[in-house]
Each structure stands twice: as structure tokens, then as C-alpha cells.
mmCIF file of C-alpha atoms (C1' of nucleotides) in Angstrom:
data_model
loop_
_atom_site.group_PDB
_atom_site.id
_atom_site.type_symbol
_atom_site.label_atom_id
_atom_site.label_comp_id
_atom_site.label_asym_id
_atom_site.label_seq_id
_atom_site.Cartn_x
_atom_site.Cartn_y
_atom_site.Cartn_z
ATOM 1 C CA UNK H 1 16.192 -3.894 -4.336
ATOM 2 C CA UNK H 2 14.115 -6.561 -5.938
ATOM 3 C CA UNK H 3 10.814 -5.205 -7.199
ATOM 4 C CA UNK H 4 8.454 -6.870 -9.655
ATOM 5 C CA UNK H 5 10.862 -7.019 -12.645
ATOM 6 C CA UNK H 6 13.702 -8.456 -10.573
ATOM 7 C CA UNK H 7 11.452 -10.952 -8.806
ATOM 8 C CA UNK H 8 9.861 -11.988 -12.096
ATOM 9 C CA UNK H 9 13.357 -12.521 -13.508
ATOM 10 C CA UNK H 10 14.265 -14.669 -10.502
ATOM 11 C CA UNK H 11 11.070 -16.650 -10.983
ATOM 12 C CA UNK H 12 11.847 -17.351 -14.621
ATOM 13 C CA UNK H 13 15.393 -18.288 -13.687
ATOM 14 C CA UNK H 14 14.308 -21.056 -11.321
ATOM 15 C CA UNK H 15 11.632 -22.523 -13.623
ATOM 16 C CA UNK H 16 14.050 -25.354 -14.547
ATOM 17 C CA UNK H 17 13.667 -26.710 -10.995
ATOM 18 C CA UNK H 18 10.093 -27.707 -11.781
ATOM 19 C CA UNK H 19 9.723 -31.465 -11.607
ATOM 20 C CA UNK H 20 12.738 -31.851 -9.339
ATOM 21 C CA UNK H 21 12.399 -33.535 -5.973
ATOM 22 C CA UNK H 22 13.515 -31.923 -2.720
ATOM 23 C CA UNK H 23 16.062 -34.153 -1.034
ATOM 24 C CA UNK H 24 16.823 -32.023 2.011
ATOM 25 C CA UNK H 25 16.674 -28.534 3.466
ATOM 26 C CA UNK H 26 19.713 -26.955 5.148
ATOM 27 C CA UNK H 27 20.340 -23.706 6.929
ATOM 28 C CA UNK H 28 24.032 -23.006 6.475
ATOM 29 C CA UNK H 29 25.836 -21.652 9.552
ATOM 30 C CA UNK H 30 25.738 -17.871 9.577
ATOM 31 C CA UNK H 31 27.544 -15.517 11.972
ATOM 32 C CA UNK H 32 24.909 -12.878 11.459
ATOM 33 C CA UNK H 33 21.433 -12.768 12.770
ATOM 34 C CA UNK H 34 19.374 -15.401 10.930
ATOM 35 C CA UNK H 35 16.665 -14.207 8.595
ATOM 36 C CA UNK H 36 13.029 -14.689 9.458
ATOM 37 C CA UNK H 37 12.445 -18.325 8.673
ATOM 38 C CA UNK H 38 9.398 -20.361 9.598
ATOM 39 C CA UNK H 39 8.588 -22.921 10.785
ATOM 40 C CA UNK H 40 11.713 -24.772 11.999
ATOM 41 C CA UNK H 41 14.195 -26.386 9.630
ATOM 42 C CA UNK H 42 13.099 -29.778 11.035
ATOM 43 C CA UNK H 43 9.545 -28.989 9.968
ATOM 44 C CA UNK H 44 10.753 -27.970 6.535
ATOM 45 C CA UNK H 45 12.501 -31.294 6.130
ATOM 46 C CA UNK H 46 9.608 -33.300 7.434
ATOM 47 C CA UNK H 47 7.138 -31.572 5.140
ATOM 48 C CA UNK H 48 9.293 -31.322 2.029
ATOM 49 C CA UNK H 49 11.525 -34.368 1.725
ATOM 50 C CA UNK H 50 10.580 -36.385 -1.312
ATOM 51 C CA UNK H 51 8.190 -33.754 -2.614
ATOM 52 C CA UNK H 52 8.357 -32.399 -6.124
ATOM 53 C CA UNK H 53 8.433 -28.767 -7.148
ATOM 54 C CA UNK H 54 5.144 -28.380 -8.968
ATOM 55 C CA UNK H 55 5.463 -24.805 -10.191
ATOM 56 C CA UNK H 56 7.133 -21.465 -9.610
ATOM 57 C CA UNK H 57 4.936 -18.398 -9.397
ATOM 58 C CA UNK H 58 5.133 -14.830 -8.180
ATOM 59 C CA UNK H 59 2.934 -12.797 -5.859
ATOM 60 C CA UNK H 60 3.943 -9.158 -5.991
ATOM 61 C CA UNK H 61 7.574 -9.118 -4.920
ATOM 62 C CA UNK H 62 7.637 -12.700 -3.635
ATOM 63 C CA UNK H 63 8.786 -15.866 -5.384
ATOM 64 C CA UNK H 64 6.522 -18.843 -4.695
ATOM 65 C CA UNK H 65 7.716 -22.439 -5.022
ATOM 66 C CA UNK H 66 4.625 -24.604 -5.264
ATOM 67 C CA UNK H 67 5.086 -28.028 -3.679
ATOM 68 C CA UNK H 68 3.284 -30.909 -5.261
ATOM 69 C CA UNK H 69 0.461 -32.447 -3.277
ATOM 70 C CA UNK H 70 0.610 -36.116 -2.339
ATOM 71 C CA UNK H 71 -2.402 -38.324 -2.897
ATOM 72 C CA UNK H 72 -3.150 -41.854 -1.851
ATOM 73 C CA UNK H 73 -3.288 -44.412 -4.615
ATOM 74 C CA UNK H 74 -5.740 -47.281 -4.767
ATOM 75 C CA UNK H 75 -3.359 -49.486 -2.816
ATOM 76 C CA UNK H 76 -2.854 -46.818 -0.200
ATOM 77 C CA UNK H 77 0.615 -45.727 -1.258
ATOM 78 C CA UNK H 78 1.370 -42.044 -1.471
ATOM 79 C CA UNK H 79 2.270 -40.719 -4.872
ATOM 80 C CA UNK H 80 2.578 -37.354 -6.543
ATOM 81 C CA UNK H 81 -0.660 -35.722 -7.521
ATOM 82 C CA UNK H 82 -0.154 -33.910 -10.812
ATOM 83 C CA UNK H 83 -3.238 -31.830 -10.201
ATOM 84 C CA UNK H 84 -1.979 -29.370 -7.687
ATOM 85 C CA UNK H 85 0.044 -28.199 -4.740
ATOM 86 C CA UNK H 86 -0.750 -28.065 -1.067
ATOM 87 C CA UNK H 87 2.259 -26.195 0.290
ATOM 88 C CA UNK H 88 4.309 -23.224 -0.847
ATOM 89 C CA UNK H 89 7.766 -21.912 -0.098
ATOM 90 C CA UNK H 90 7.540 -18.126 -0.062
ATOM 91 C CA UNK H 91 10.747 -16.177 -0.640
ATOM 92 C CA UNK H 92 10.581 -12.480 0.119
ATOM 93 C CA UNK H 93 13.886 -10.910 -0.976
ATOM 94 C CA UNK H 94 13.160 -7.405 0.374
ATOM 95 C CA UNK H 95 16.368 -5.431 -0.090
ATOM 96 C CA UNK H 96 19.158 -7.853 -0.879
ATOM 97 C CA UNK H 97 17.687 -11.344 -1.073
ATOM 98 C CA UNK H 98 18.402 -13.582 -4.063
ATOM 99 C CA UNK H 99 16.921 -16.885 -5.198
ATOM 100 C CA UNK H 100 19.625 -18.766 -7.069
ATOM 101 C CA UNK H 101 20.371 -22.028 -8.813
ATOM 102 C CA UNK H 102 23.961 -20.953 -9.469
ATOM 103 C CA UNK H 103 26.741 -20.184 -7.001
ATOM 104 C CA UNK H 104 25.882 -17.227 -4.754
ATOM 105 C CA UNK H 105 27.844 -13.937 -4.794
ATOM 106 C CA UNK H 106 29.748 -15.134 -1.729
ATOM 107 C CA UNK H 107 29.721 -17.931 0.789
ATOM 108 C CA UNK H 108 28.802 -15.505 3.519
ATOM 109 C CA UNK H 109 25.104 -14.656 3.872
ATOM 110 C CA UNK H 110 23.846 -17.913 2.428
ATOM 111 C CA UNK H 111 20.569 -18.435 4.311
ATOM 112 C CA UNK H 112 18.997 -21.571 2.900
ATOM 113 C CA UNK H 113 19.902 -24.491 0.674
ATOM 114 C CA UNK H 114 17.391 -26.871 -0.885
ATOM 115 C CA UNK H 115 19.087 -29.975 -2.228
ATOM 116 C CA UNK H 116 17.291 -31.227 -5.308
ATOM 117 C CA UNK H 117 17.400 -34.219 -7.561
ATOM 118 C CA UNK H 118 15.712 -34.746 -10.859
ATOM 119 C CA UNK H 119 16.155 -35.512 -14.500
ATOM 120 C CA UNK H 120 19.120 -33.448 -15.650
ATOM 121 C CA UNK H 121 17.832 -32.097 -18.899
ATOM 122 C CA UNK H 122 19.711 -29.614 -21.007
ATOM 123 C CA UNK H 123 19.986 -26.205 -19.405
ATOM 124 C CA UNK H 124 21.366 -24.987 -16.112
ATOM 125 C CA UNK H 125 22.172 -27.440 -13.366
ATOM 126 C CA UNK H 126 19.424 -27.717 -10.757
ATOM 127 C CA UNK H 127 20.893 -29.831 -8.003
ATOM 128 C CA UNK H 128 20.262 -27.077 -5.481
ATOM 129 C CA UNK H 129 18.239 -23.952 -4.960
ATOM 130 C CA UNK H 130 19.671 -21.244 -2.687
ATOM 131 C CA UNK H 131 18.408 -18.211 -0.835
ATOM 132 C CA UNK H 132 21.177 -15.686 -0.253
ATOM 133 C CA UNK H 133 20.660 -12.355 1.534
ATOM 134 C CA UNK H 134 23.424 -9.934 2.459
ATOM 135 C CA UNK H 135 21.424 -7.664 4.731
ATOM 136 C CA UNK H 136 19.143 -10.287 6.113
ATOM 137 C CA UNK H 137 15.892 -8.384 5.813
ATOM 138 C CA UNK H 138 14.441 -11.052 3.552
ATOM 139 C CA UNK H 139 12.308 -13.973 4.646
ATOM 140 C CA UNK H 140 11.699 -17.603 3.733
ATOM 141 C CA UNK H 141 8.489 -19.242 4.887
ATOM 142 C CA UNK H 142 6.869 -22.604 4.349
ATOM 143 C CA UNK H 143 3.088 -22.202 4.225
ATOM 144 C CA UNK H 144 0.137 -24.402 3.473
ATOM 145 C CA UNK H 145 -1.872 -23.451 0.447
ATOM 146 C CA UNK H 146 -4.523 -21.997 2.743
ATOM 147 C CA UNK H 147 -1.947 -19.934 4.592
ATOM 148 C CA UNK H 148 -0.573 -18.707 1.275
ATOM 149 C CA UNK H 149 -4.039 -17.450 0.464
ATOM 150 C CA UNK H 150 -4.811 -15.813 3.801
ATOM 151 C CA UNK H 151 -1.384 -14.542 4.780
ATOM 152 C CA UNK H 152 -0.032 -13.482 1.403
ATOM 153 C CA UNK H 153 -2.503 -13.347 -1.456
ATOM 154 C CA UNK H 154 -5.418 -11.787 0.421
ATOM 155 C CA UNK H 155 -3.216 -8.954 1.662
ATOM 156 C CA UNK H 156 -2.085 -7.890 -1.781
ATOM 157 C CA UNK H 157 -3.803 -5.710 -4.328
ATOM 158 C CA UNK H 158 -3.934 -6.699 -7.987
ATOM 159 C CA UNK H 159 -0.610 -7.490 -9.582
ATOM 160 C CA UNK H 160 0.985 -4.465 -11.210
ATOM 161 C CA UNK H 161 1.087 -6.247 -14.585
ATOM 162 C CA UNK H 162 -2.676 -6.814 -14.431
ATOM 163 C CA UNK H 163 -3.999 -3.743 -12.629
ATOM 164 C CA UNK H 164 -6.529 -1.585 -14.445
ATOM 165 C CA UNK H 165 -6.807 2.193 -14.443
ATOM 166 C CA UNK H 166 -10.200 1.885 -12.744
ATOM 167 C CA UNK H 167 -8.712 -0.373 -10.061
ATOM 168 C CA UNK H 168 -6.242 2.365 -9.236
ATOM 169 C CA UNK H 169 -8.754 5.159 -9.358
ATOM 170 C CA UNK H 170 -11.327 3.144 -7.444
ATOM 171 C CA UNK H 171 -8.904 2.439 -4.611
ATOM 172 C CA UNK H 172 -7.409 5.901 -4.404
ATOM 173 C CA UNK H 173 -9.793 8.586 -5.609
ATOM 174 C CA UNK H 174 -10.587 9.558 -2.007
ATOM 175 C CA UNK H 175 -7.053 9.214 -0.719
ATOM 176 C CA UNK H 176 -5.078 12.289 0.248
ATOM 177 C CA UNK H 177 -1.752 10.525 0.136
ATOM 178 C CA UNK H 178 0.790 11.469 -2.512
ATOM 179 C CA UNK H 179 0.458 9.259 -5.561
ATOM 180 C CA UNK H 180 4.038 8.043 -5.332
ATOM 181 C CA UNK H 181 3.554 6.861 -1.762
ATOM 182 C CA UNK H 182 0.351 5.063 -2.753
ATOM 183 C CA UNK H 183 2.039 3.215 -5.611
ATOM 184 C CA UNK H 184 4.348 1.673 -3.006
ATOM 185 C CA UNK H 185 1.374 0.314 -1.035
ATOM 186 C CA UNK H 186 1.223 -3.396 -1.863
ATOM 187 C CA UNK H 187 -2.418 -3.579 -0.773
ATOM 188 C CA UNK H 188 -3.296 -1.126 -3.566
ATOM 189 C CA UNK H 189 -1.152 -2.632 -6.311
ATOM 190 C CA UNK H 190 1.413 -5.390 -5.859
ATOM 191 C CA UNK H 191 4.947 -5.282 -7.191
ATOM 192 C CA UNK H 192 5.974 -1.628 -7.446
ATOM 193 C CA UNK H 193 8.826 -0.349 -5.277
ATOM 194 C CA UNK H 194 10.714 2.876 -4.905
ATOM 195 C CA UNK H 195 12.744 2.717 -8.088
ATOM 196 C CA UNK H 196 9.953 1.805 -10.474
ATOM 197 C CA UNK H 197 7.455 4.184 -8.857
ATOM 198 C CA UNK H 198 9.759 7.033 -9.864
ATOM 199 C CA UNK H 199 10.237 5.730 -13.399
ATOM 200 C CA UNK H 200 6.509 5.063 -13.853
ATOM 201 C CA UNK H 201 5.454 8.552 -12.785
ATOM 202 C CA UNK H 202 8.081 10.081 -15.041
ATOM 203 C CA UNK H 203 6.740 8.180 -18.048
ATOM 204 C CA UNK H 204 3.186 9.070 -17.046
ATOM 205 C CA UNK H 205 4.130 12.723 -16.692
ATOM 206 C CA UNK H 206 2.662 13.002 -13.194
ATOM 207 C CA UNK H 207 4.232 14.876 -10.285
ATOM 208 C CA UNK H 208 4.940 12.314 -7.541
ATOM 209 C CA UNK H 209 3.654 14.754 -4.885
ATOM 210 C CA UNK H 210 0.180 14.913 -6.404
ATOM 211 C CA UNK H 211 -2.520 13.883 -3.969
ATOM 212 C CA UNK H 212 -4.412 10.847 -5.241
ATOM 213 C CA UNK H 213 -7.753 12.638 -4.933
ATOM 214 C CA UNK H 214 -6.478 15.282 -7.356
ATOM 215 C CA UNK H 215 -5.562 12.865 -10.111
ATOM 216 C CA UNK H 216 -7.771 12.869 -13.203
ATOM 217 C CA UNK H 217 -9.063 9.851 -15.056
ATOM 218 C CA UNK H 218 -6.710 10.468 -18.000
ATOM 219 C CA UNK H 219 -3.843 10.660 -15.542
ATOM 220 C CA UNK H 220 -4.840 7.309 -13.994
ATOM 221 C CA UNK H 221 -4.916 5.840 -17.479
ATOM 222 C CA UNK H 222 -1.432 7.173 -18.184
ATOM 223 C CA UNK H 223 -0.163 5.840 -14.864
ATOM 224 C CA UNK H 224 -1.642 2.422 -15.587
ATOM 225 C CA UNK H 225 -0.146 2.418 -19.046
ATOM 226 C CA UNK H 226 3.246 3.497 -17.708
ATOM 227 C CA UNK H 227 3.176 0.723 -15.110
ATOM 228 C CA UNK H 228 2.853 -1.807 -17.933
ATOM 229 C CA UNK H 229 5.445 -0.297 -20.221
ATOM 230 C CA UNK H 230 8.098 0.419 -17.587
ATOM 231 C CA UNK H 231 7.790 -2.943 -15.847
ATOM 232 C CA UNK H 232 7.612 -4.746 -19.188
ATOM 233 C CA UNK H 233 10.785 -3.068 -20.430
ATOM 234 C CA UNK H 234 12.522 -3.759 -17.138
ATOM 235 C CA UNK H 235 11.600 -7.455 -17.304
ATOM 236 C CA UNK H 236 12.957 -7.629 -20.850
ATOM 237 C CA UNK H 237 16.255 -6.260 -19.507
ATOM 238 C CA UNK H 238 16.152 -8.688 -16.559
ATOM 239 C CA UNK H 239 15.765 -6.000 -13.928
ATOM 240 C CA UNK H 240 18.058 -3.336 -12.497
ATOM 241 C CA UNK H 241 21.399 -3.983 -10.841
ATOM 242 C CA UNK H 242 22.288 -0.771 -9.001
ATOM 243 C CA UNK H 243 25.768 0.498 -8.264
ATOM 244 C CA UNK H 244 26.043 -1.711 -5.183
ATOM 245 C CA UNK H 245 25.841 -4.657 -7.573
ATOM 246 C CA UNK H 246 23.665 -6.705 -5.260
ATOM 247 C CA UNK H 247 20.822 -7.755 -7.507
ATOM 248 C CA UNK H 248 21.486 -10.857 -9.593
ATOM 249 C CA UNK H 249 19.239 -13.234 -11.497
ATOM 250 C CA UNK H 250 19.011 -16.946 -10.642
ATOM 251 C CA UNK H 251 22.280 -17.569 -12.486
ATOM 252 C CA UNK H 252 24.085 -14.770 -10.612
ATOM 253 C CA UNK H 253 24.143 -12.453 -13.648
ATOM 254 C CA UNK H 254 23.474 -8.712 -13.371
ATOM 255 C CA UNK H 255 20.404 -7.091 -14.918
ATOM 256 C CA UNK H 256 20.538 -4.393 -17.589
ATOM 257 C CA UNK H 257 17.684 -1.980 -16.966
ATOM 258 C CA UNK H 258 19.808 0.357 -14.817
ATOM 259 C CA UNK H 259 21.150 1.736 -18.099
ATOM 260 C CA UNK H 260 17.662 2.882 -19.019
ATOM 261 C CA UNK H 261 16.638 4.648 -15.823
ATOM 262 C CA UNK H 262 15.355 8.087 -16.684
ATOM 263 C CA UNK H 263 15.126 9.665 -13.236
ATOM 264 C CA UNK H 264 16.042 7.201 -10.491
ATOM 265 C CA UNK H 265 19.333 8.204 -8.828
ATOM 266 C CA UNK H 266 19.860 10.906 -11.461
ATOM 267 C CA UNK H 267 19.560 13.979 -9.248
ATOM 268 C CA UNK H 268 21.076 17.051 -10.909
ATOM 269 C CA UNK H 269 21.191 15.515 -14.376
ATOM 270 C CA UNK H 270 19.384 17.027 -17.331
ATOM 271 C CA UNK H 271 16.061 15.380 -18.111
ATOM 272 C CA UNK H 272 16.403 12.975 -21.032
ATOM 273 C CA UNK H 273 13.024 13.946 -22.404
ATOM 274 C CA UNK H 274 12.765 17.718 -22.248
ATOM 275 C CA UNK H 275 16.539 18.254 -22.119
ATOM 276 C CA UNK H 276 15.814 21.335 -20.060
ATOM 277 C CA UNK H 277 14.586 20.279 -16.641
ATOM 278 C CA UNK H 278 17.016 19.203 -13.926
ATOM 279 C CA UNK H 279 16.129 15.995 -12.126
ATOM 280 C CA UNK H 280 15.231 16.695 -8.515
ATOM 281 C CA UNK H 281 15.422 14.467 -5.456
ATOM 282 C CA UNK H 282 12.889 14.880 -2.663
ATOM 283 C CA UNK H 283 11.987 12.665 0.294
ATOM 284 C CA UNK H 284 8.522 11.160 0.648
ATOM 285 C CA UNK H 285 7.680 8.732 3.456
ATOM 286 C CA UNK H 286 11.393 8.484 4.266
ATOM 287 C CA UNK H 287 12.251 7.407 0.734
ATOM 288 C CA UNK H 288 13.993 9.217 -2.092
ATOM 289 C CA UNK H 289 11.825 10.321 -4.971
ATOM 290 C CA UNK H 290 13.331 11.495 -8.262
ATOM 291 C CA UNK H 291 11.443 13.452 -10.888
ATOM 292 C CA UNK H 292 11.668 16.112 -13.585
ATOM 293 C CA UNK H 293 9.882 19.262 -12.387
ATOM 294 C CA UNK H 294 9.260 20.282 -15.975
ATOM 295 C CA UNK H 295 7.843 17.035 -17.349
ATOM 296 C CA UNK H 296 5.908 16.072 -14.215
ATOM 297 C CA UNK H 297 3.398 18.629 -13.029
ATOM 298 C CA UNK H 298 0.554 18.377 -10.599
ATOM 299 C CA UNK H 299 -1.910 20.048 -12.869
ATOM 300 C CA UNK H 300 -2.095 21.254 -16.409
ATOM 301 C CA UNK H 301 -1.451 19.478 -19.621
ATOM 302 C CA UNK H 302 0.238 16.152 -20.034
ATOM 303 C CA UNK H 303 3.862 16.446 -21.030
ATOM 304 C CA UNK H 304 3.197 14.788 -24.374
ATOM 305 C CA UNK H 305 0.649 17.469 -25.146
ATOM 306 C CA UNK H 306 2.861 20.239 -23.857
ATOM 307 C CA UNK H 307 5.609 19.081 -26.176
ATOM 308 C CA UNK H 308 3.404 20.001 -29.098
ATOM 309 C CA UNK H 309 2.840 23.433 -27.658
ATOM 310 C CA UNK H 310 6.360 23.961 -26.368
ATOM 311 C CA UNK H 311 8.649 21.617 -28.240
ATOM 312 C CA UNK H 312 11.765 20.664 -26.316
ATOM 313 C CA UNK H 313 15.089 20.587 -28.108
ATOM 314 C CA UNK H 314 14.774 17.325 -30.006
ATOM 315 C CA UNK H 315 17.155 15.166 -31.998
ATOM 316 C CA UNK H 316 15.134 15.781 -35.124
ATOM 317 C CA UNK H 317 15.413 19.522 -34.674
ATOM 318 C CA UNK H 318 19.170 19.288 -34.331
ATOM 319 C CA UNK H 319 19.397 17.142 -37.388
ATOM 320 C "C1'" DC L 1 -10.782 4.614 10.001
ATOM 321 C "C1'" DA L 2 -6.574 6.774 7.206
ATOM 322 C "C1'" DT L 3 -2.127 8.228 7.345
ATOM 323 C "C1'" DA L 4 2.548 8.808 9.346
ATOM 324 C "C1'" DT L 5 6.596 7.269 11.561
ATOM 325 C "C1'" DG L 6 9.842 3.795 13.656
ATOM 326 C "C1'" DT L 7 12.225 -0.578 13.148
ATOM 327 C "C1'" DC L 8 15.164 -4.180 11.382
ATOM 328 C "C1'" DC L 9 19.680 -5.205 8.699
ATOM 329 C "C1'" DT L 10 24.874 -4.629 6.256
ATOM 330 C "C1'" DG L 11 28.222 -2.381 3.690
ATOM 331 C "C1'" DA L 12 29.432 1.575 0.818
ATOM 332 C "C1'" DG L 13 30.834 6.035 0.941
ATOM 333 C "C1'" DA L 14 31.515 10.634 3.092
ATOM 334 C "C1'" DG L 15 33.980 13.406 6.122
ATOM 335 C "C1'" DC L 16 37.551 14.327 9.302
ATOM 336 C "C1'" DT F 1 45.163 5.587 7.164
ATOM 337 C "C1'" DG F 2 41.270 4.414 9.975
ATOM 338 C "C1'" DC F 3 37.687 5.838 12.509
ATOM 339 C "C1'" DT F 4 32.593 7.252 12.965
ATOM 340 C "C1'" DC F 5 28.495 8.536 10.895
ATOM 341 C "C1'" DT F 6 24.757 8.424 7.454
ATOM 342 C "C1'" DC F 7 22.190 6.309 4.114
ATOM 343 C "C1'" DA F 8 19.917 2.847 1.033
ATOM 344 C "C1'" DG F 9 14.293 0.878 1.264
ATOM 345 C "C1'" DG F 10 11.532 -3.820 1.509
ATOM 346 C "C1'" DA F 11 7.270 -4.890 4.898
ATOM 347 C "C1'" DC F 12 5.299 -4.629 9.109
ATOM 348 C "C1'" DA F 13 4.567 -2.732 13.947
ATOM 349 C "C1'" DT F 14 3.249 1.033 16.395
ATOM 350 C "C1'" DA F 15 1.739 5.881 16.884
ATOM 351 C "C1'" DT F 16 -1.067 9.788 15.743
#
DNA sequence: CATATGTCCTGAGAGC
DNA sequence: TGCTCTCAGGACATAT
């Protein structure tokens, strides 16, 4: 389920396509229902043929291919304008979508192929860029720069890697929703999904059921700090490939952060921090939430402080 | 207005 | 073994 770390890893993986020219756009035949794709493939070709990829960015959980603007030269010929982009391809992987420059996991479920040409420098081959999506909940859209602003950027809160504790508190201090549900709201903060919300609140030592209007300033600071550390670690490990094996980076390699999950999908296991609590699974807004009832409490002292008062069995103590 | 629920999709796994 | 059923959760539509 690509969330910020997975999408950021995809983004980095397709950076080598920058400077390449789009030769054609194809929608491979697919037995299944086609993904949401707009406008038509003819429009994609008309608007993209001969254009260069100017940059690759990320907005929340979307990968953005920036398409270089054309400008008219003195003699009236169109040429590439190195100063910007006027269109954007927006890939939204949702559950099982992948943006690839390597062969996809299978020939089935290939949704889009961009044929590219460009200077073949050292590094991975970039003669095509693919969008593959097993479940077909993902989307691929071609937007103008203005549409990217109004239809994507303006609807998102600050990026999770840049959000401040006061942003979070300011948006949520009157909200009665559970904090875990609010962290999934992309209009509050962009990039966090179900898996990382659980990991973040574990690191922050906050009970996921806590109402936002009951969260203290120090707790917001710990949540903000945990957002940065958890997502940063996950990016360093190139995201999480769960047991279904779906998530892959742009070269079709699995991520590694699943080996570091502390609570996600660990119901019934002993908490890795206190070595006493048993990880619980509850359902919030129709999604699984995992947490340690001992380390994550709605009120009272932060777990790190409690450890001083009530030390858990630690490795040092055993030694 | 804020918050909650329903919807889409495929394939893995459970249970019989 | 082979069938049916449930579940996973992104974002958005619709309901309360």
C-alpha cells in the first residue's frame, strides 16, 4: 500500500527519466476494468509526444512527472523551455499501483506505457516508464499545471516530511475525531496511510483512540517528531513490502522496512519496547489499527518518562 | 459545518 | 480438492 515512503522511493527510482523525451503513450490491452485514466489516450499522445520530462516530484502519495513547457523561439519554432513545466502526469498508486522503469511483476495488469528516448547515460535503462496496478484502484491523469494546483495541491495539507507540530495542533485541536483517523486525512497532513499512522503513534507513545482535542502540546510535538523519524527510516529502507509482496520500487525490487515494523500486523505479539504489553488490533473507520496498550495511553506520562519510573525488562538489565 | 459510512477493485487465505 | 466467503485500505462520494 504505497504511502509516503514507498511513493518517495518510486519517485527517486524514476529520476533517471529526467531529460528523456516522450515518444508515445500506450494503454496495453487489459481484460480487467481499466483504471481511471484521463483524458483520452489520444489526448495524451497529442499533448505529450516530443515533450521532455522536466522533473519528477511527489505530492503526498502521488508521483508527479513534470512535462517541459514549449516556448517559441525568435524564428517562431517551438523548442524546449528549460525554465519550467506546463503539464503534469499524476500517478496515484492507491493500493497496488507501481511506477516502474524495469519490467513489471507480470504482464497482466499493465495499465500504461510511456515510450521514451534520450541520452543513455550510465544507470538503469529508461526507454520506457510503466504504470502497473494489480487491483486497479490507482489512477493516471494528465493535468495542466493549473489543474495540478487546483485539483491536487490545493486539496492537500502540508507534506508529512515538512509538517510542524503547530500545523497539526492548529488543524485538529477542536476536532473530536480519533488522532489515528485524523492522521489519515490528506487534507490535514499529506502522505501518511494506515501502516505508518500505527507506527508513528507507537513511537510517539500516543493511544490511537485519543480524541484530537484531548492531545497536549507535548504530545503533538512527539507525534510530529515521530512522523519525521518513522517516515525517514522507512525511506532509507525503501519502503515496506508486505506479505502479499505487491510493493516494488521503480526497478521492481522489494523494500526492507517491513522488517522494522513495531506494531503493524503484529497483533498478539509482545511489544518490542516494553516487552510486556501485547499488541492489540482494533478497527477505526473500517481500518485496522495496531498498538501497544501499555506504551500508548490516552493520558498520563509519556512512555519514555514512564520507563524511568517503571523500567521495562531491558537488554542492559539482562546483561 | 464536521464526522461517519459506502464504494470501487483483485487475490490471498480461511473454512468447510 | 475446490468451492465460497471475507478481508486488505487508498481516495472520494454520499449520508447523517
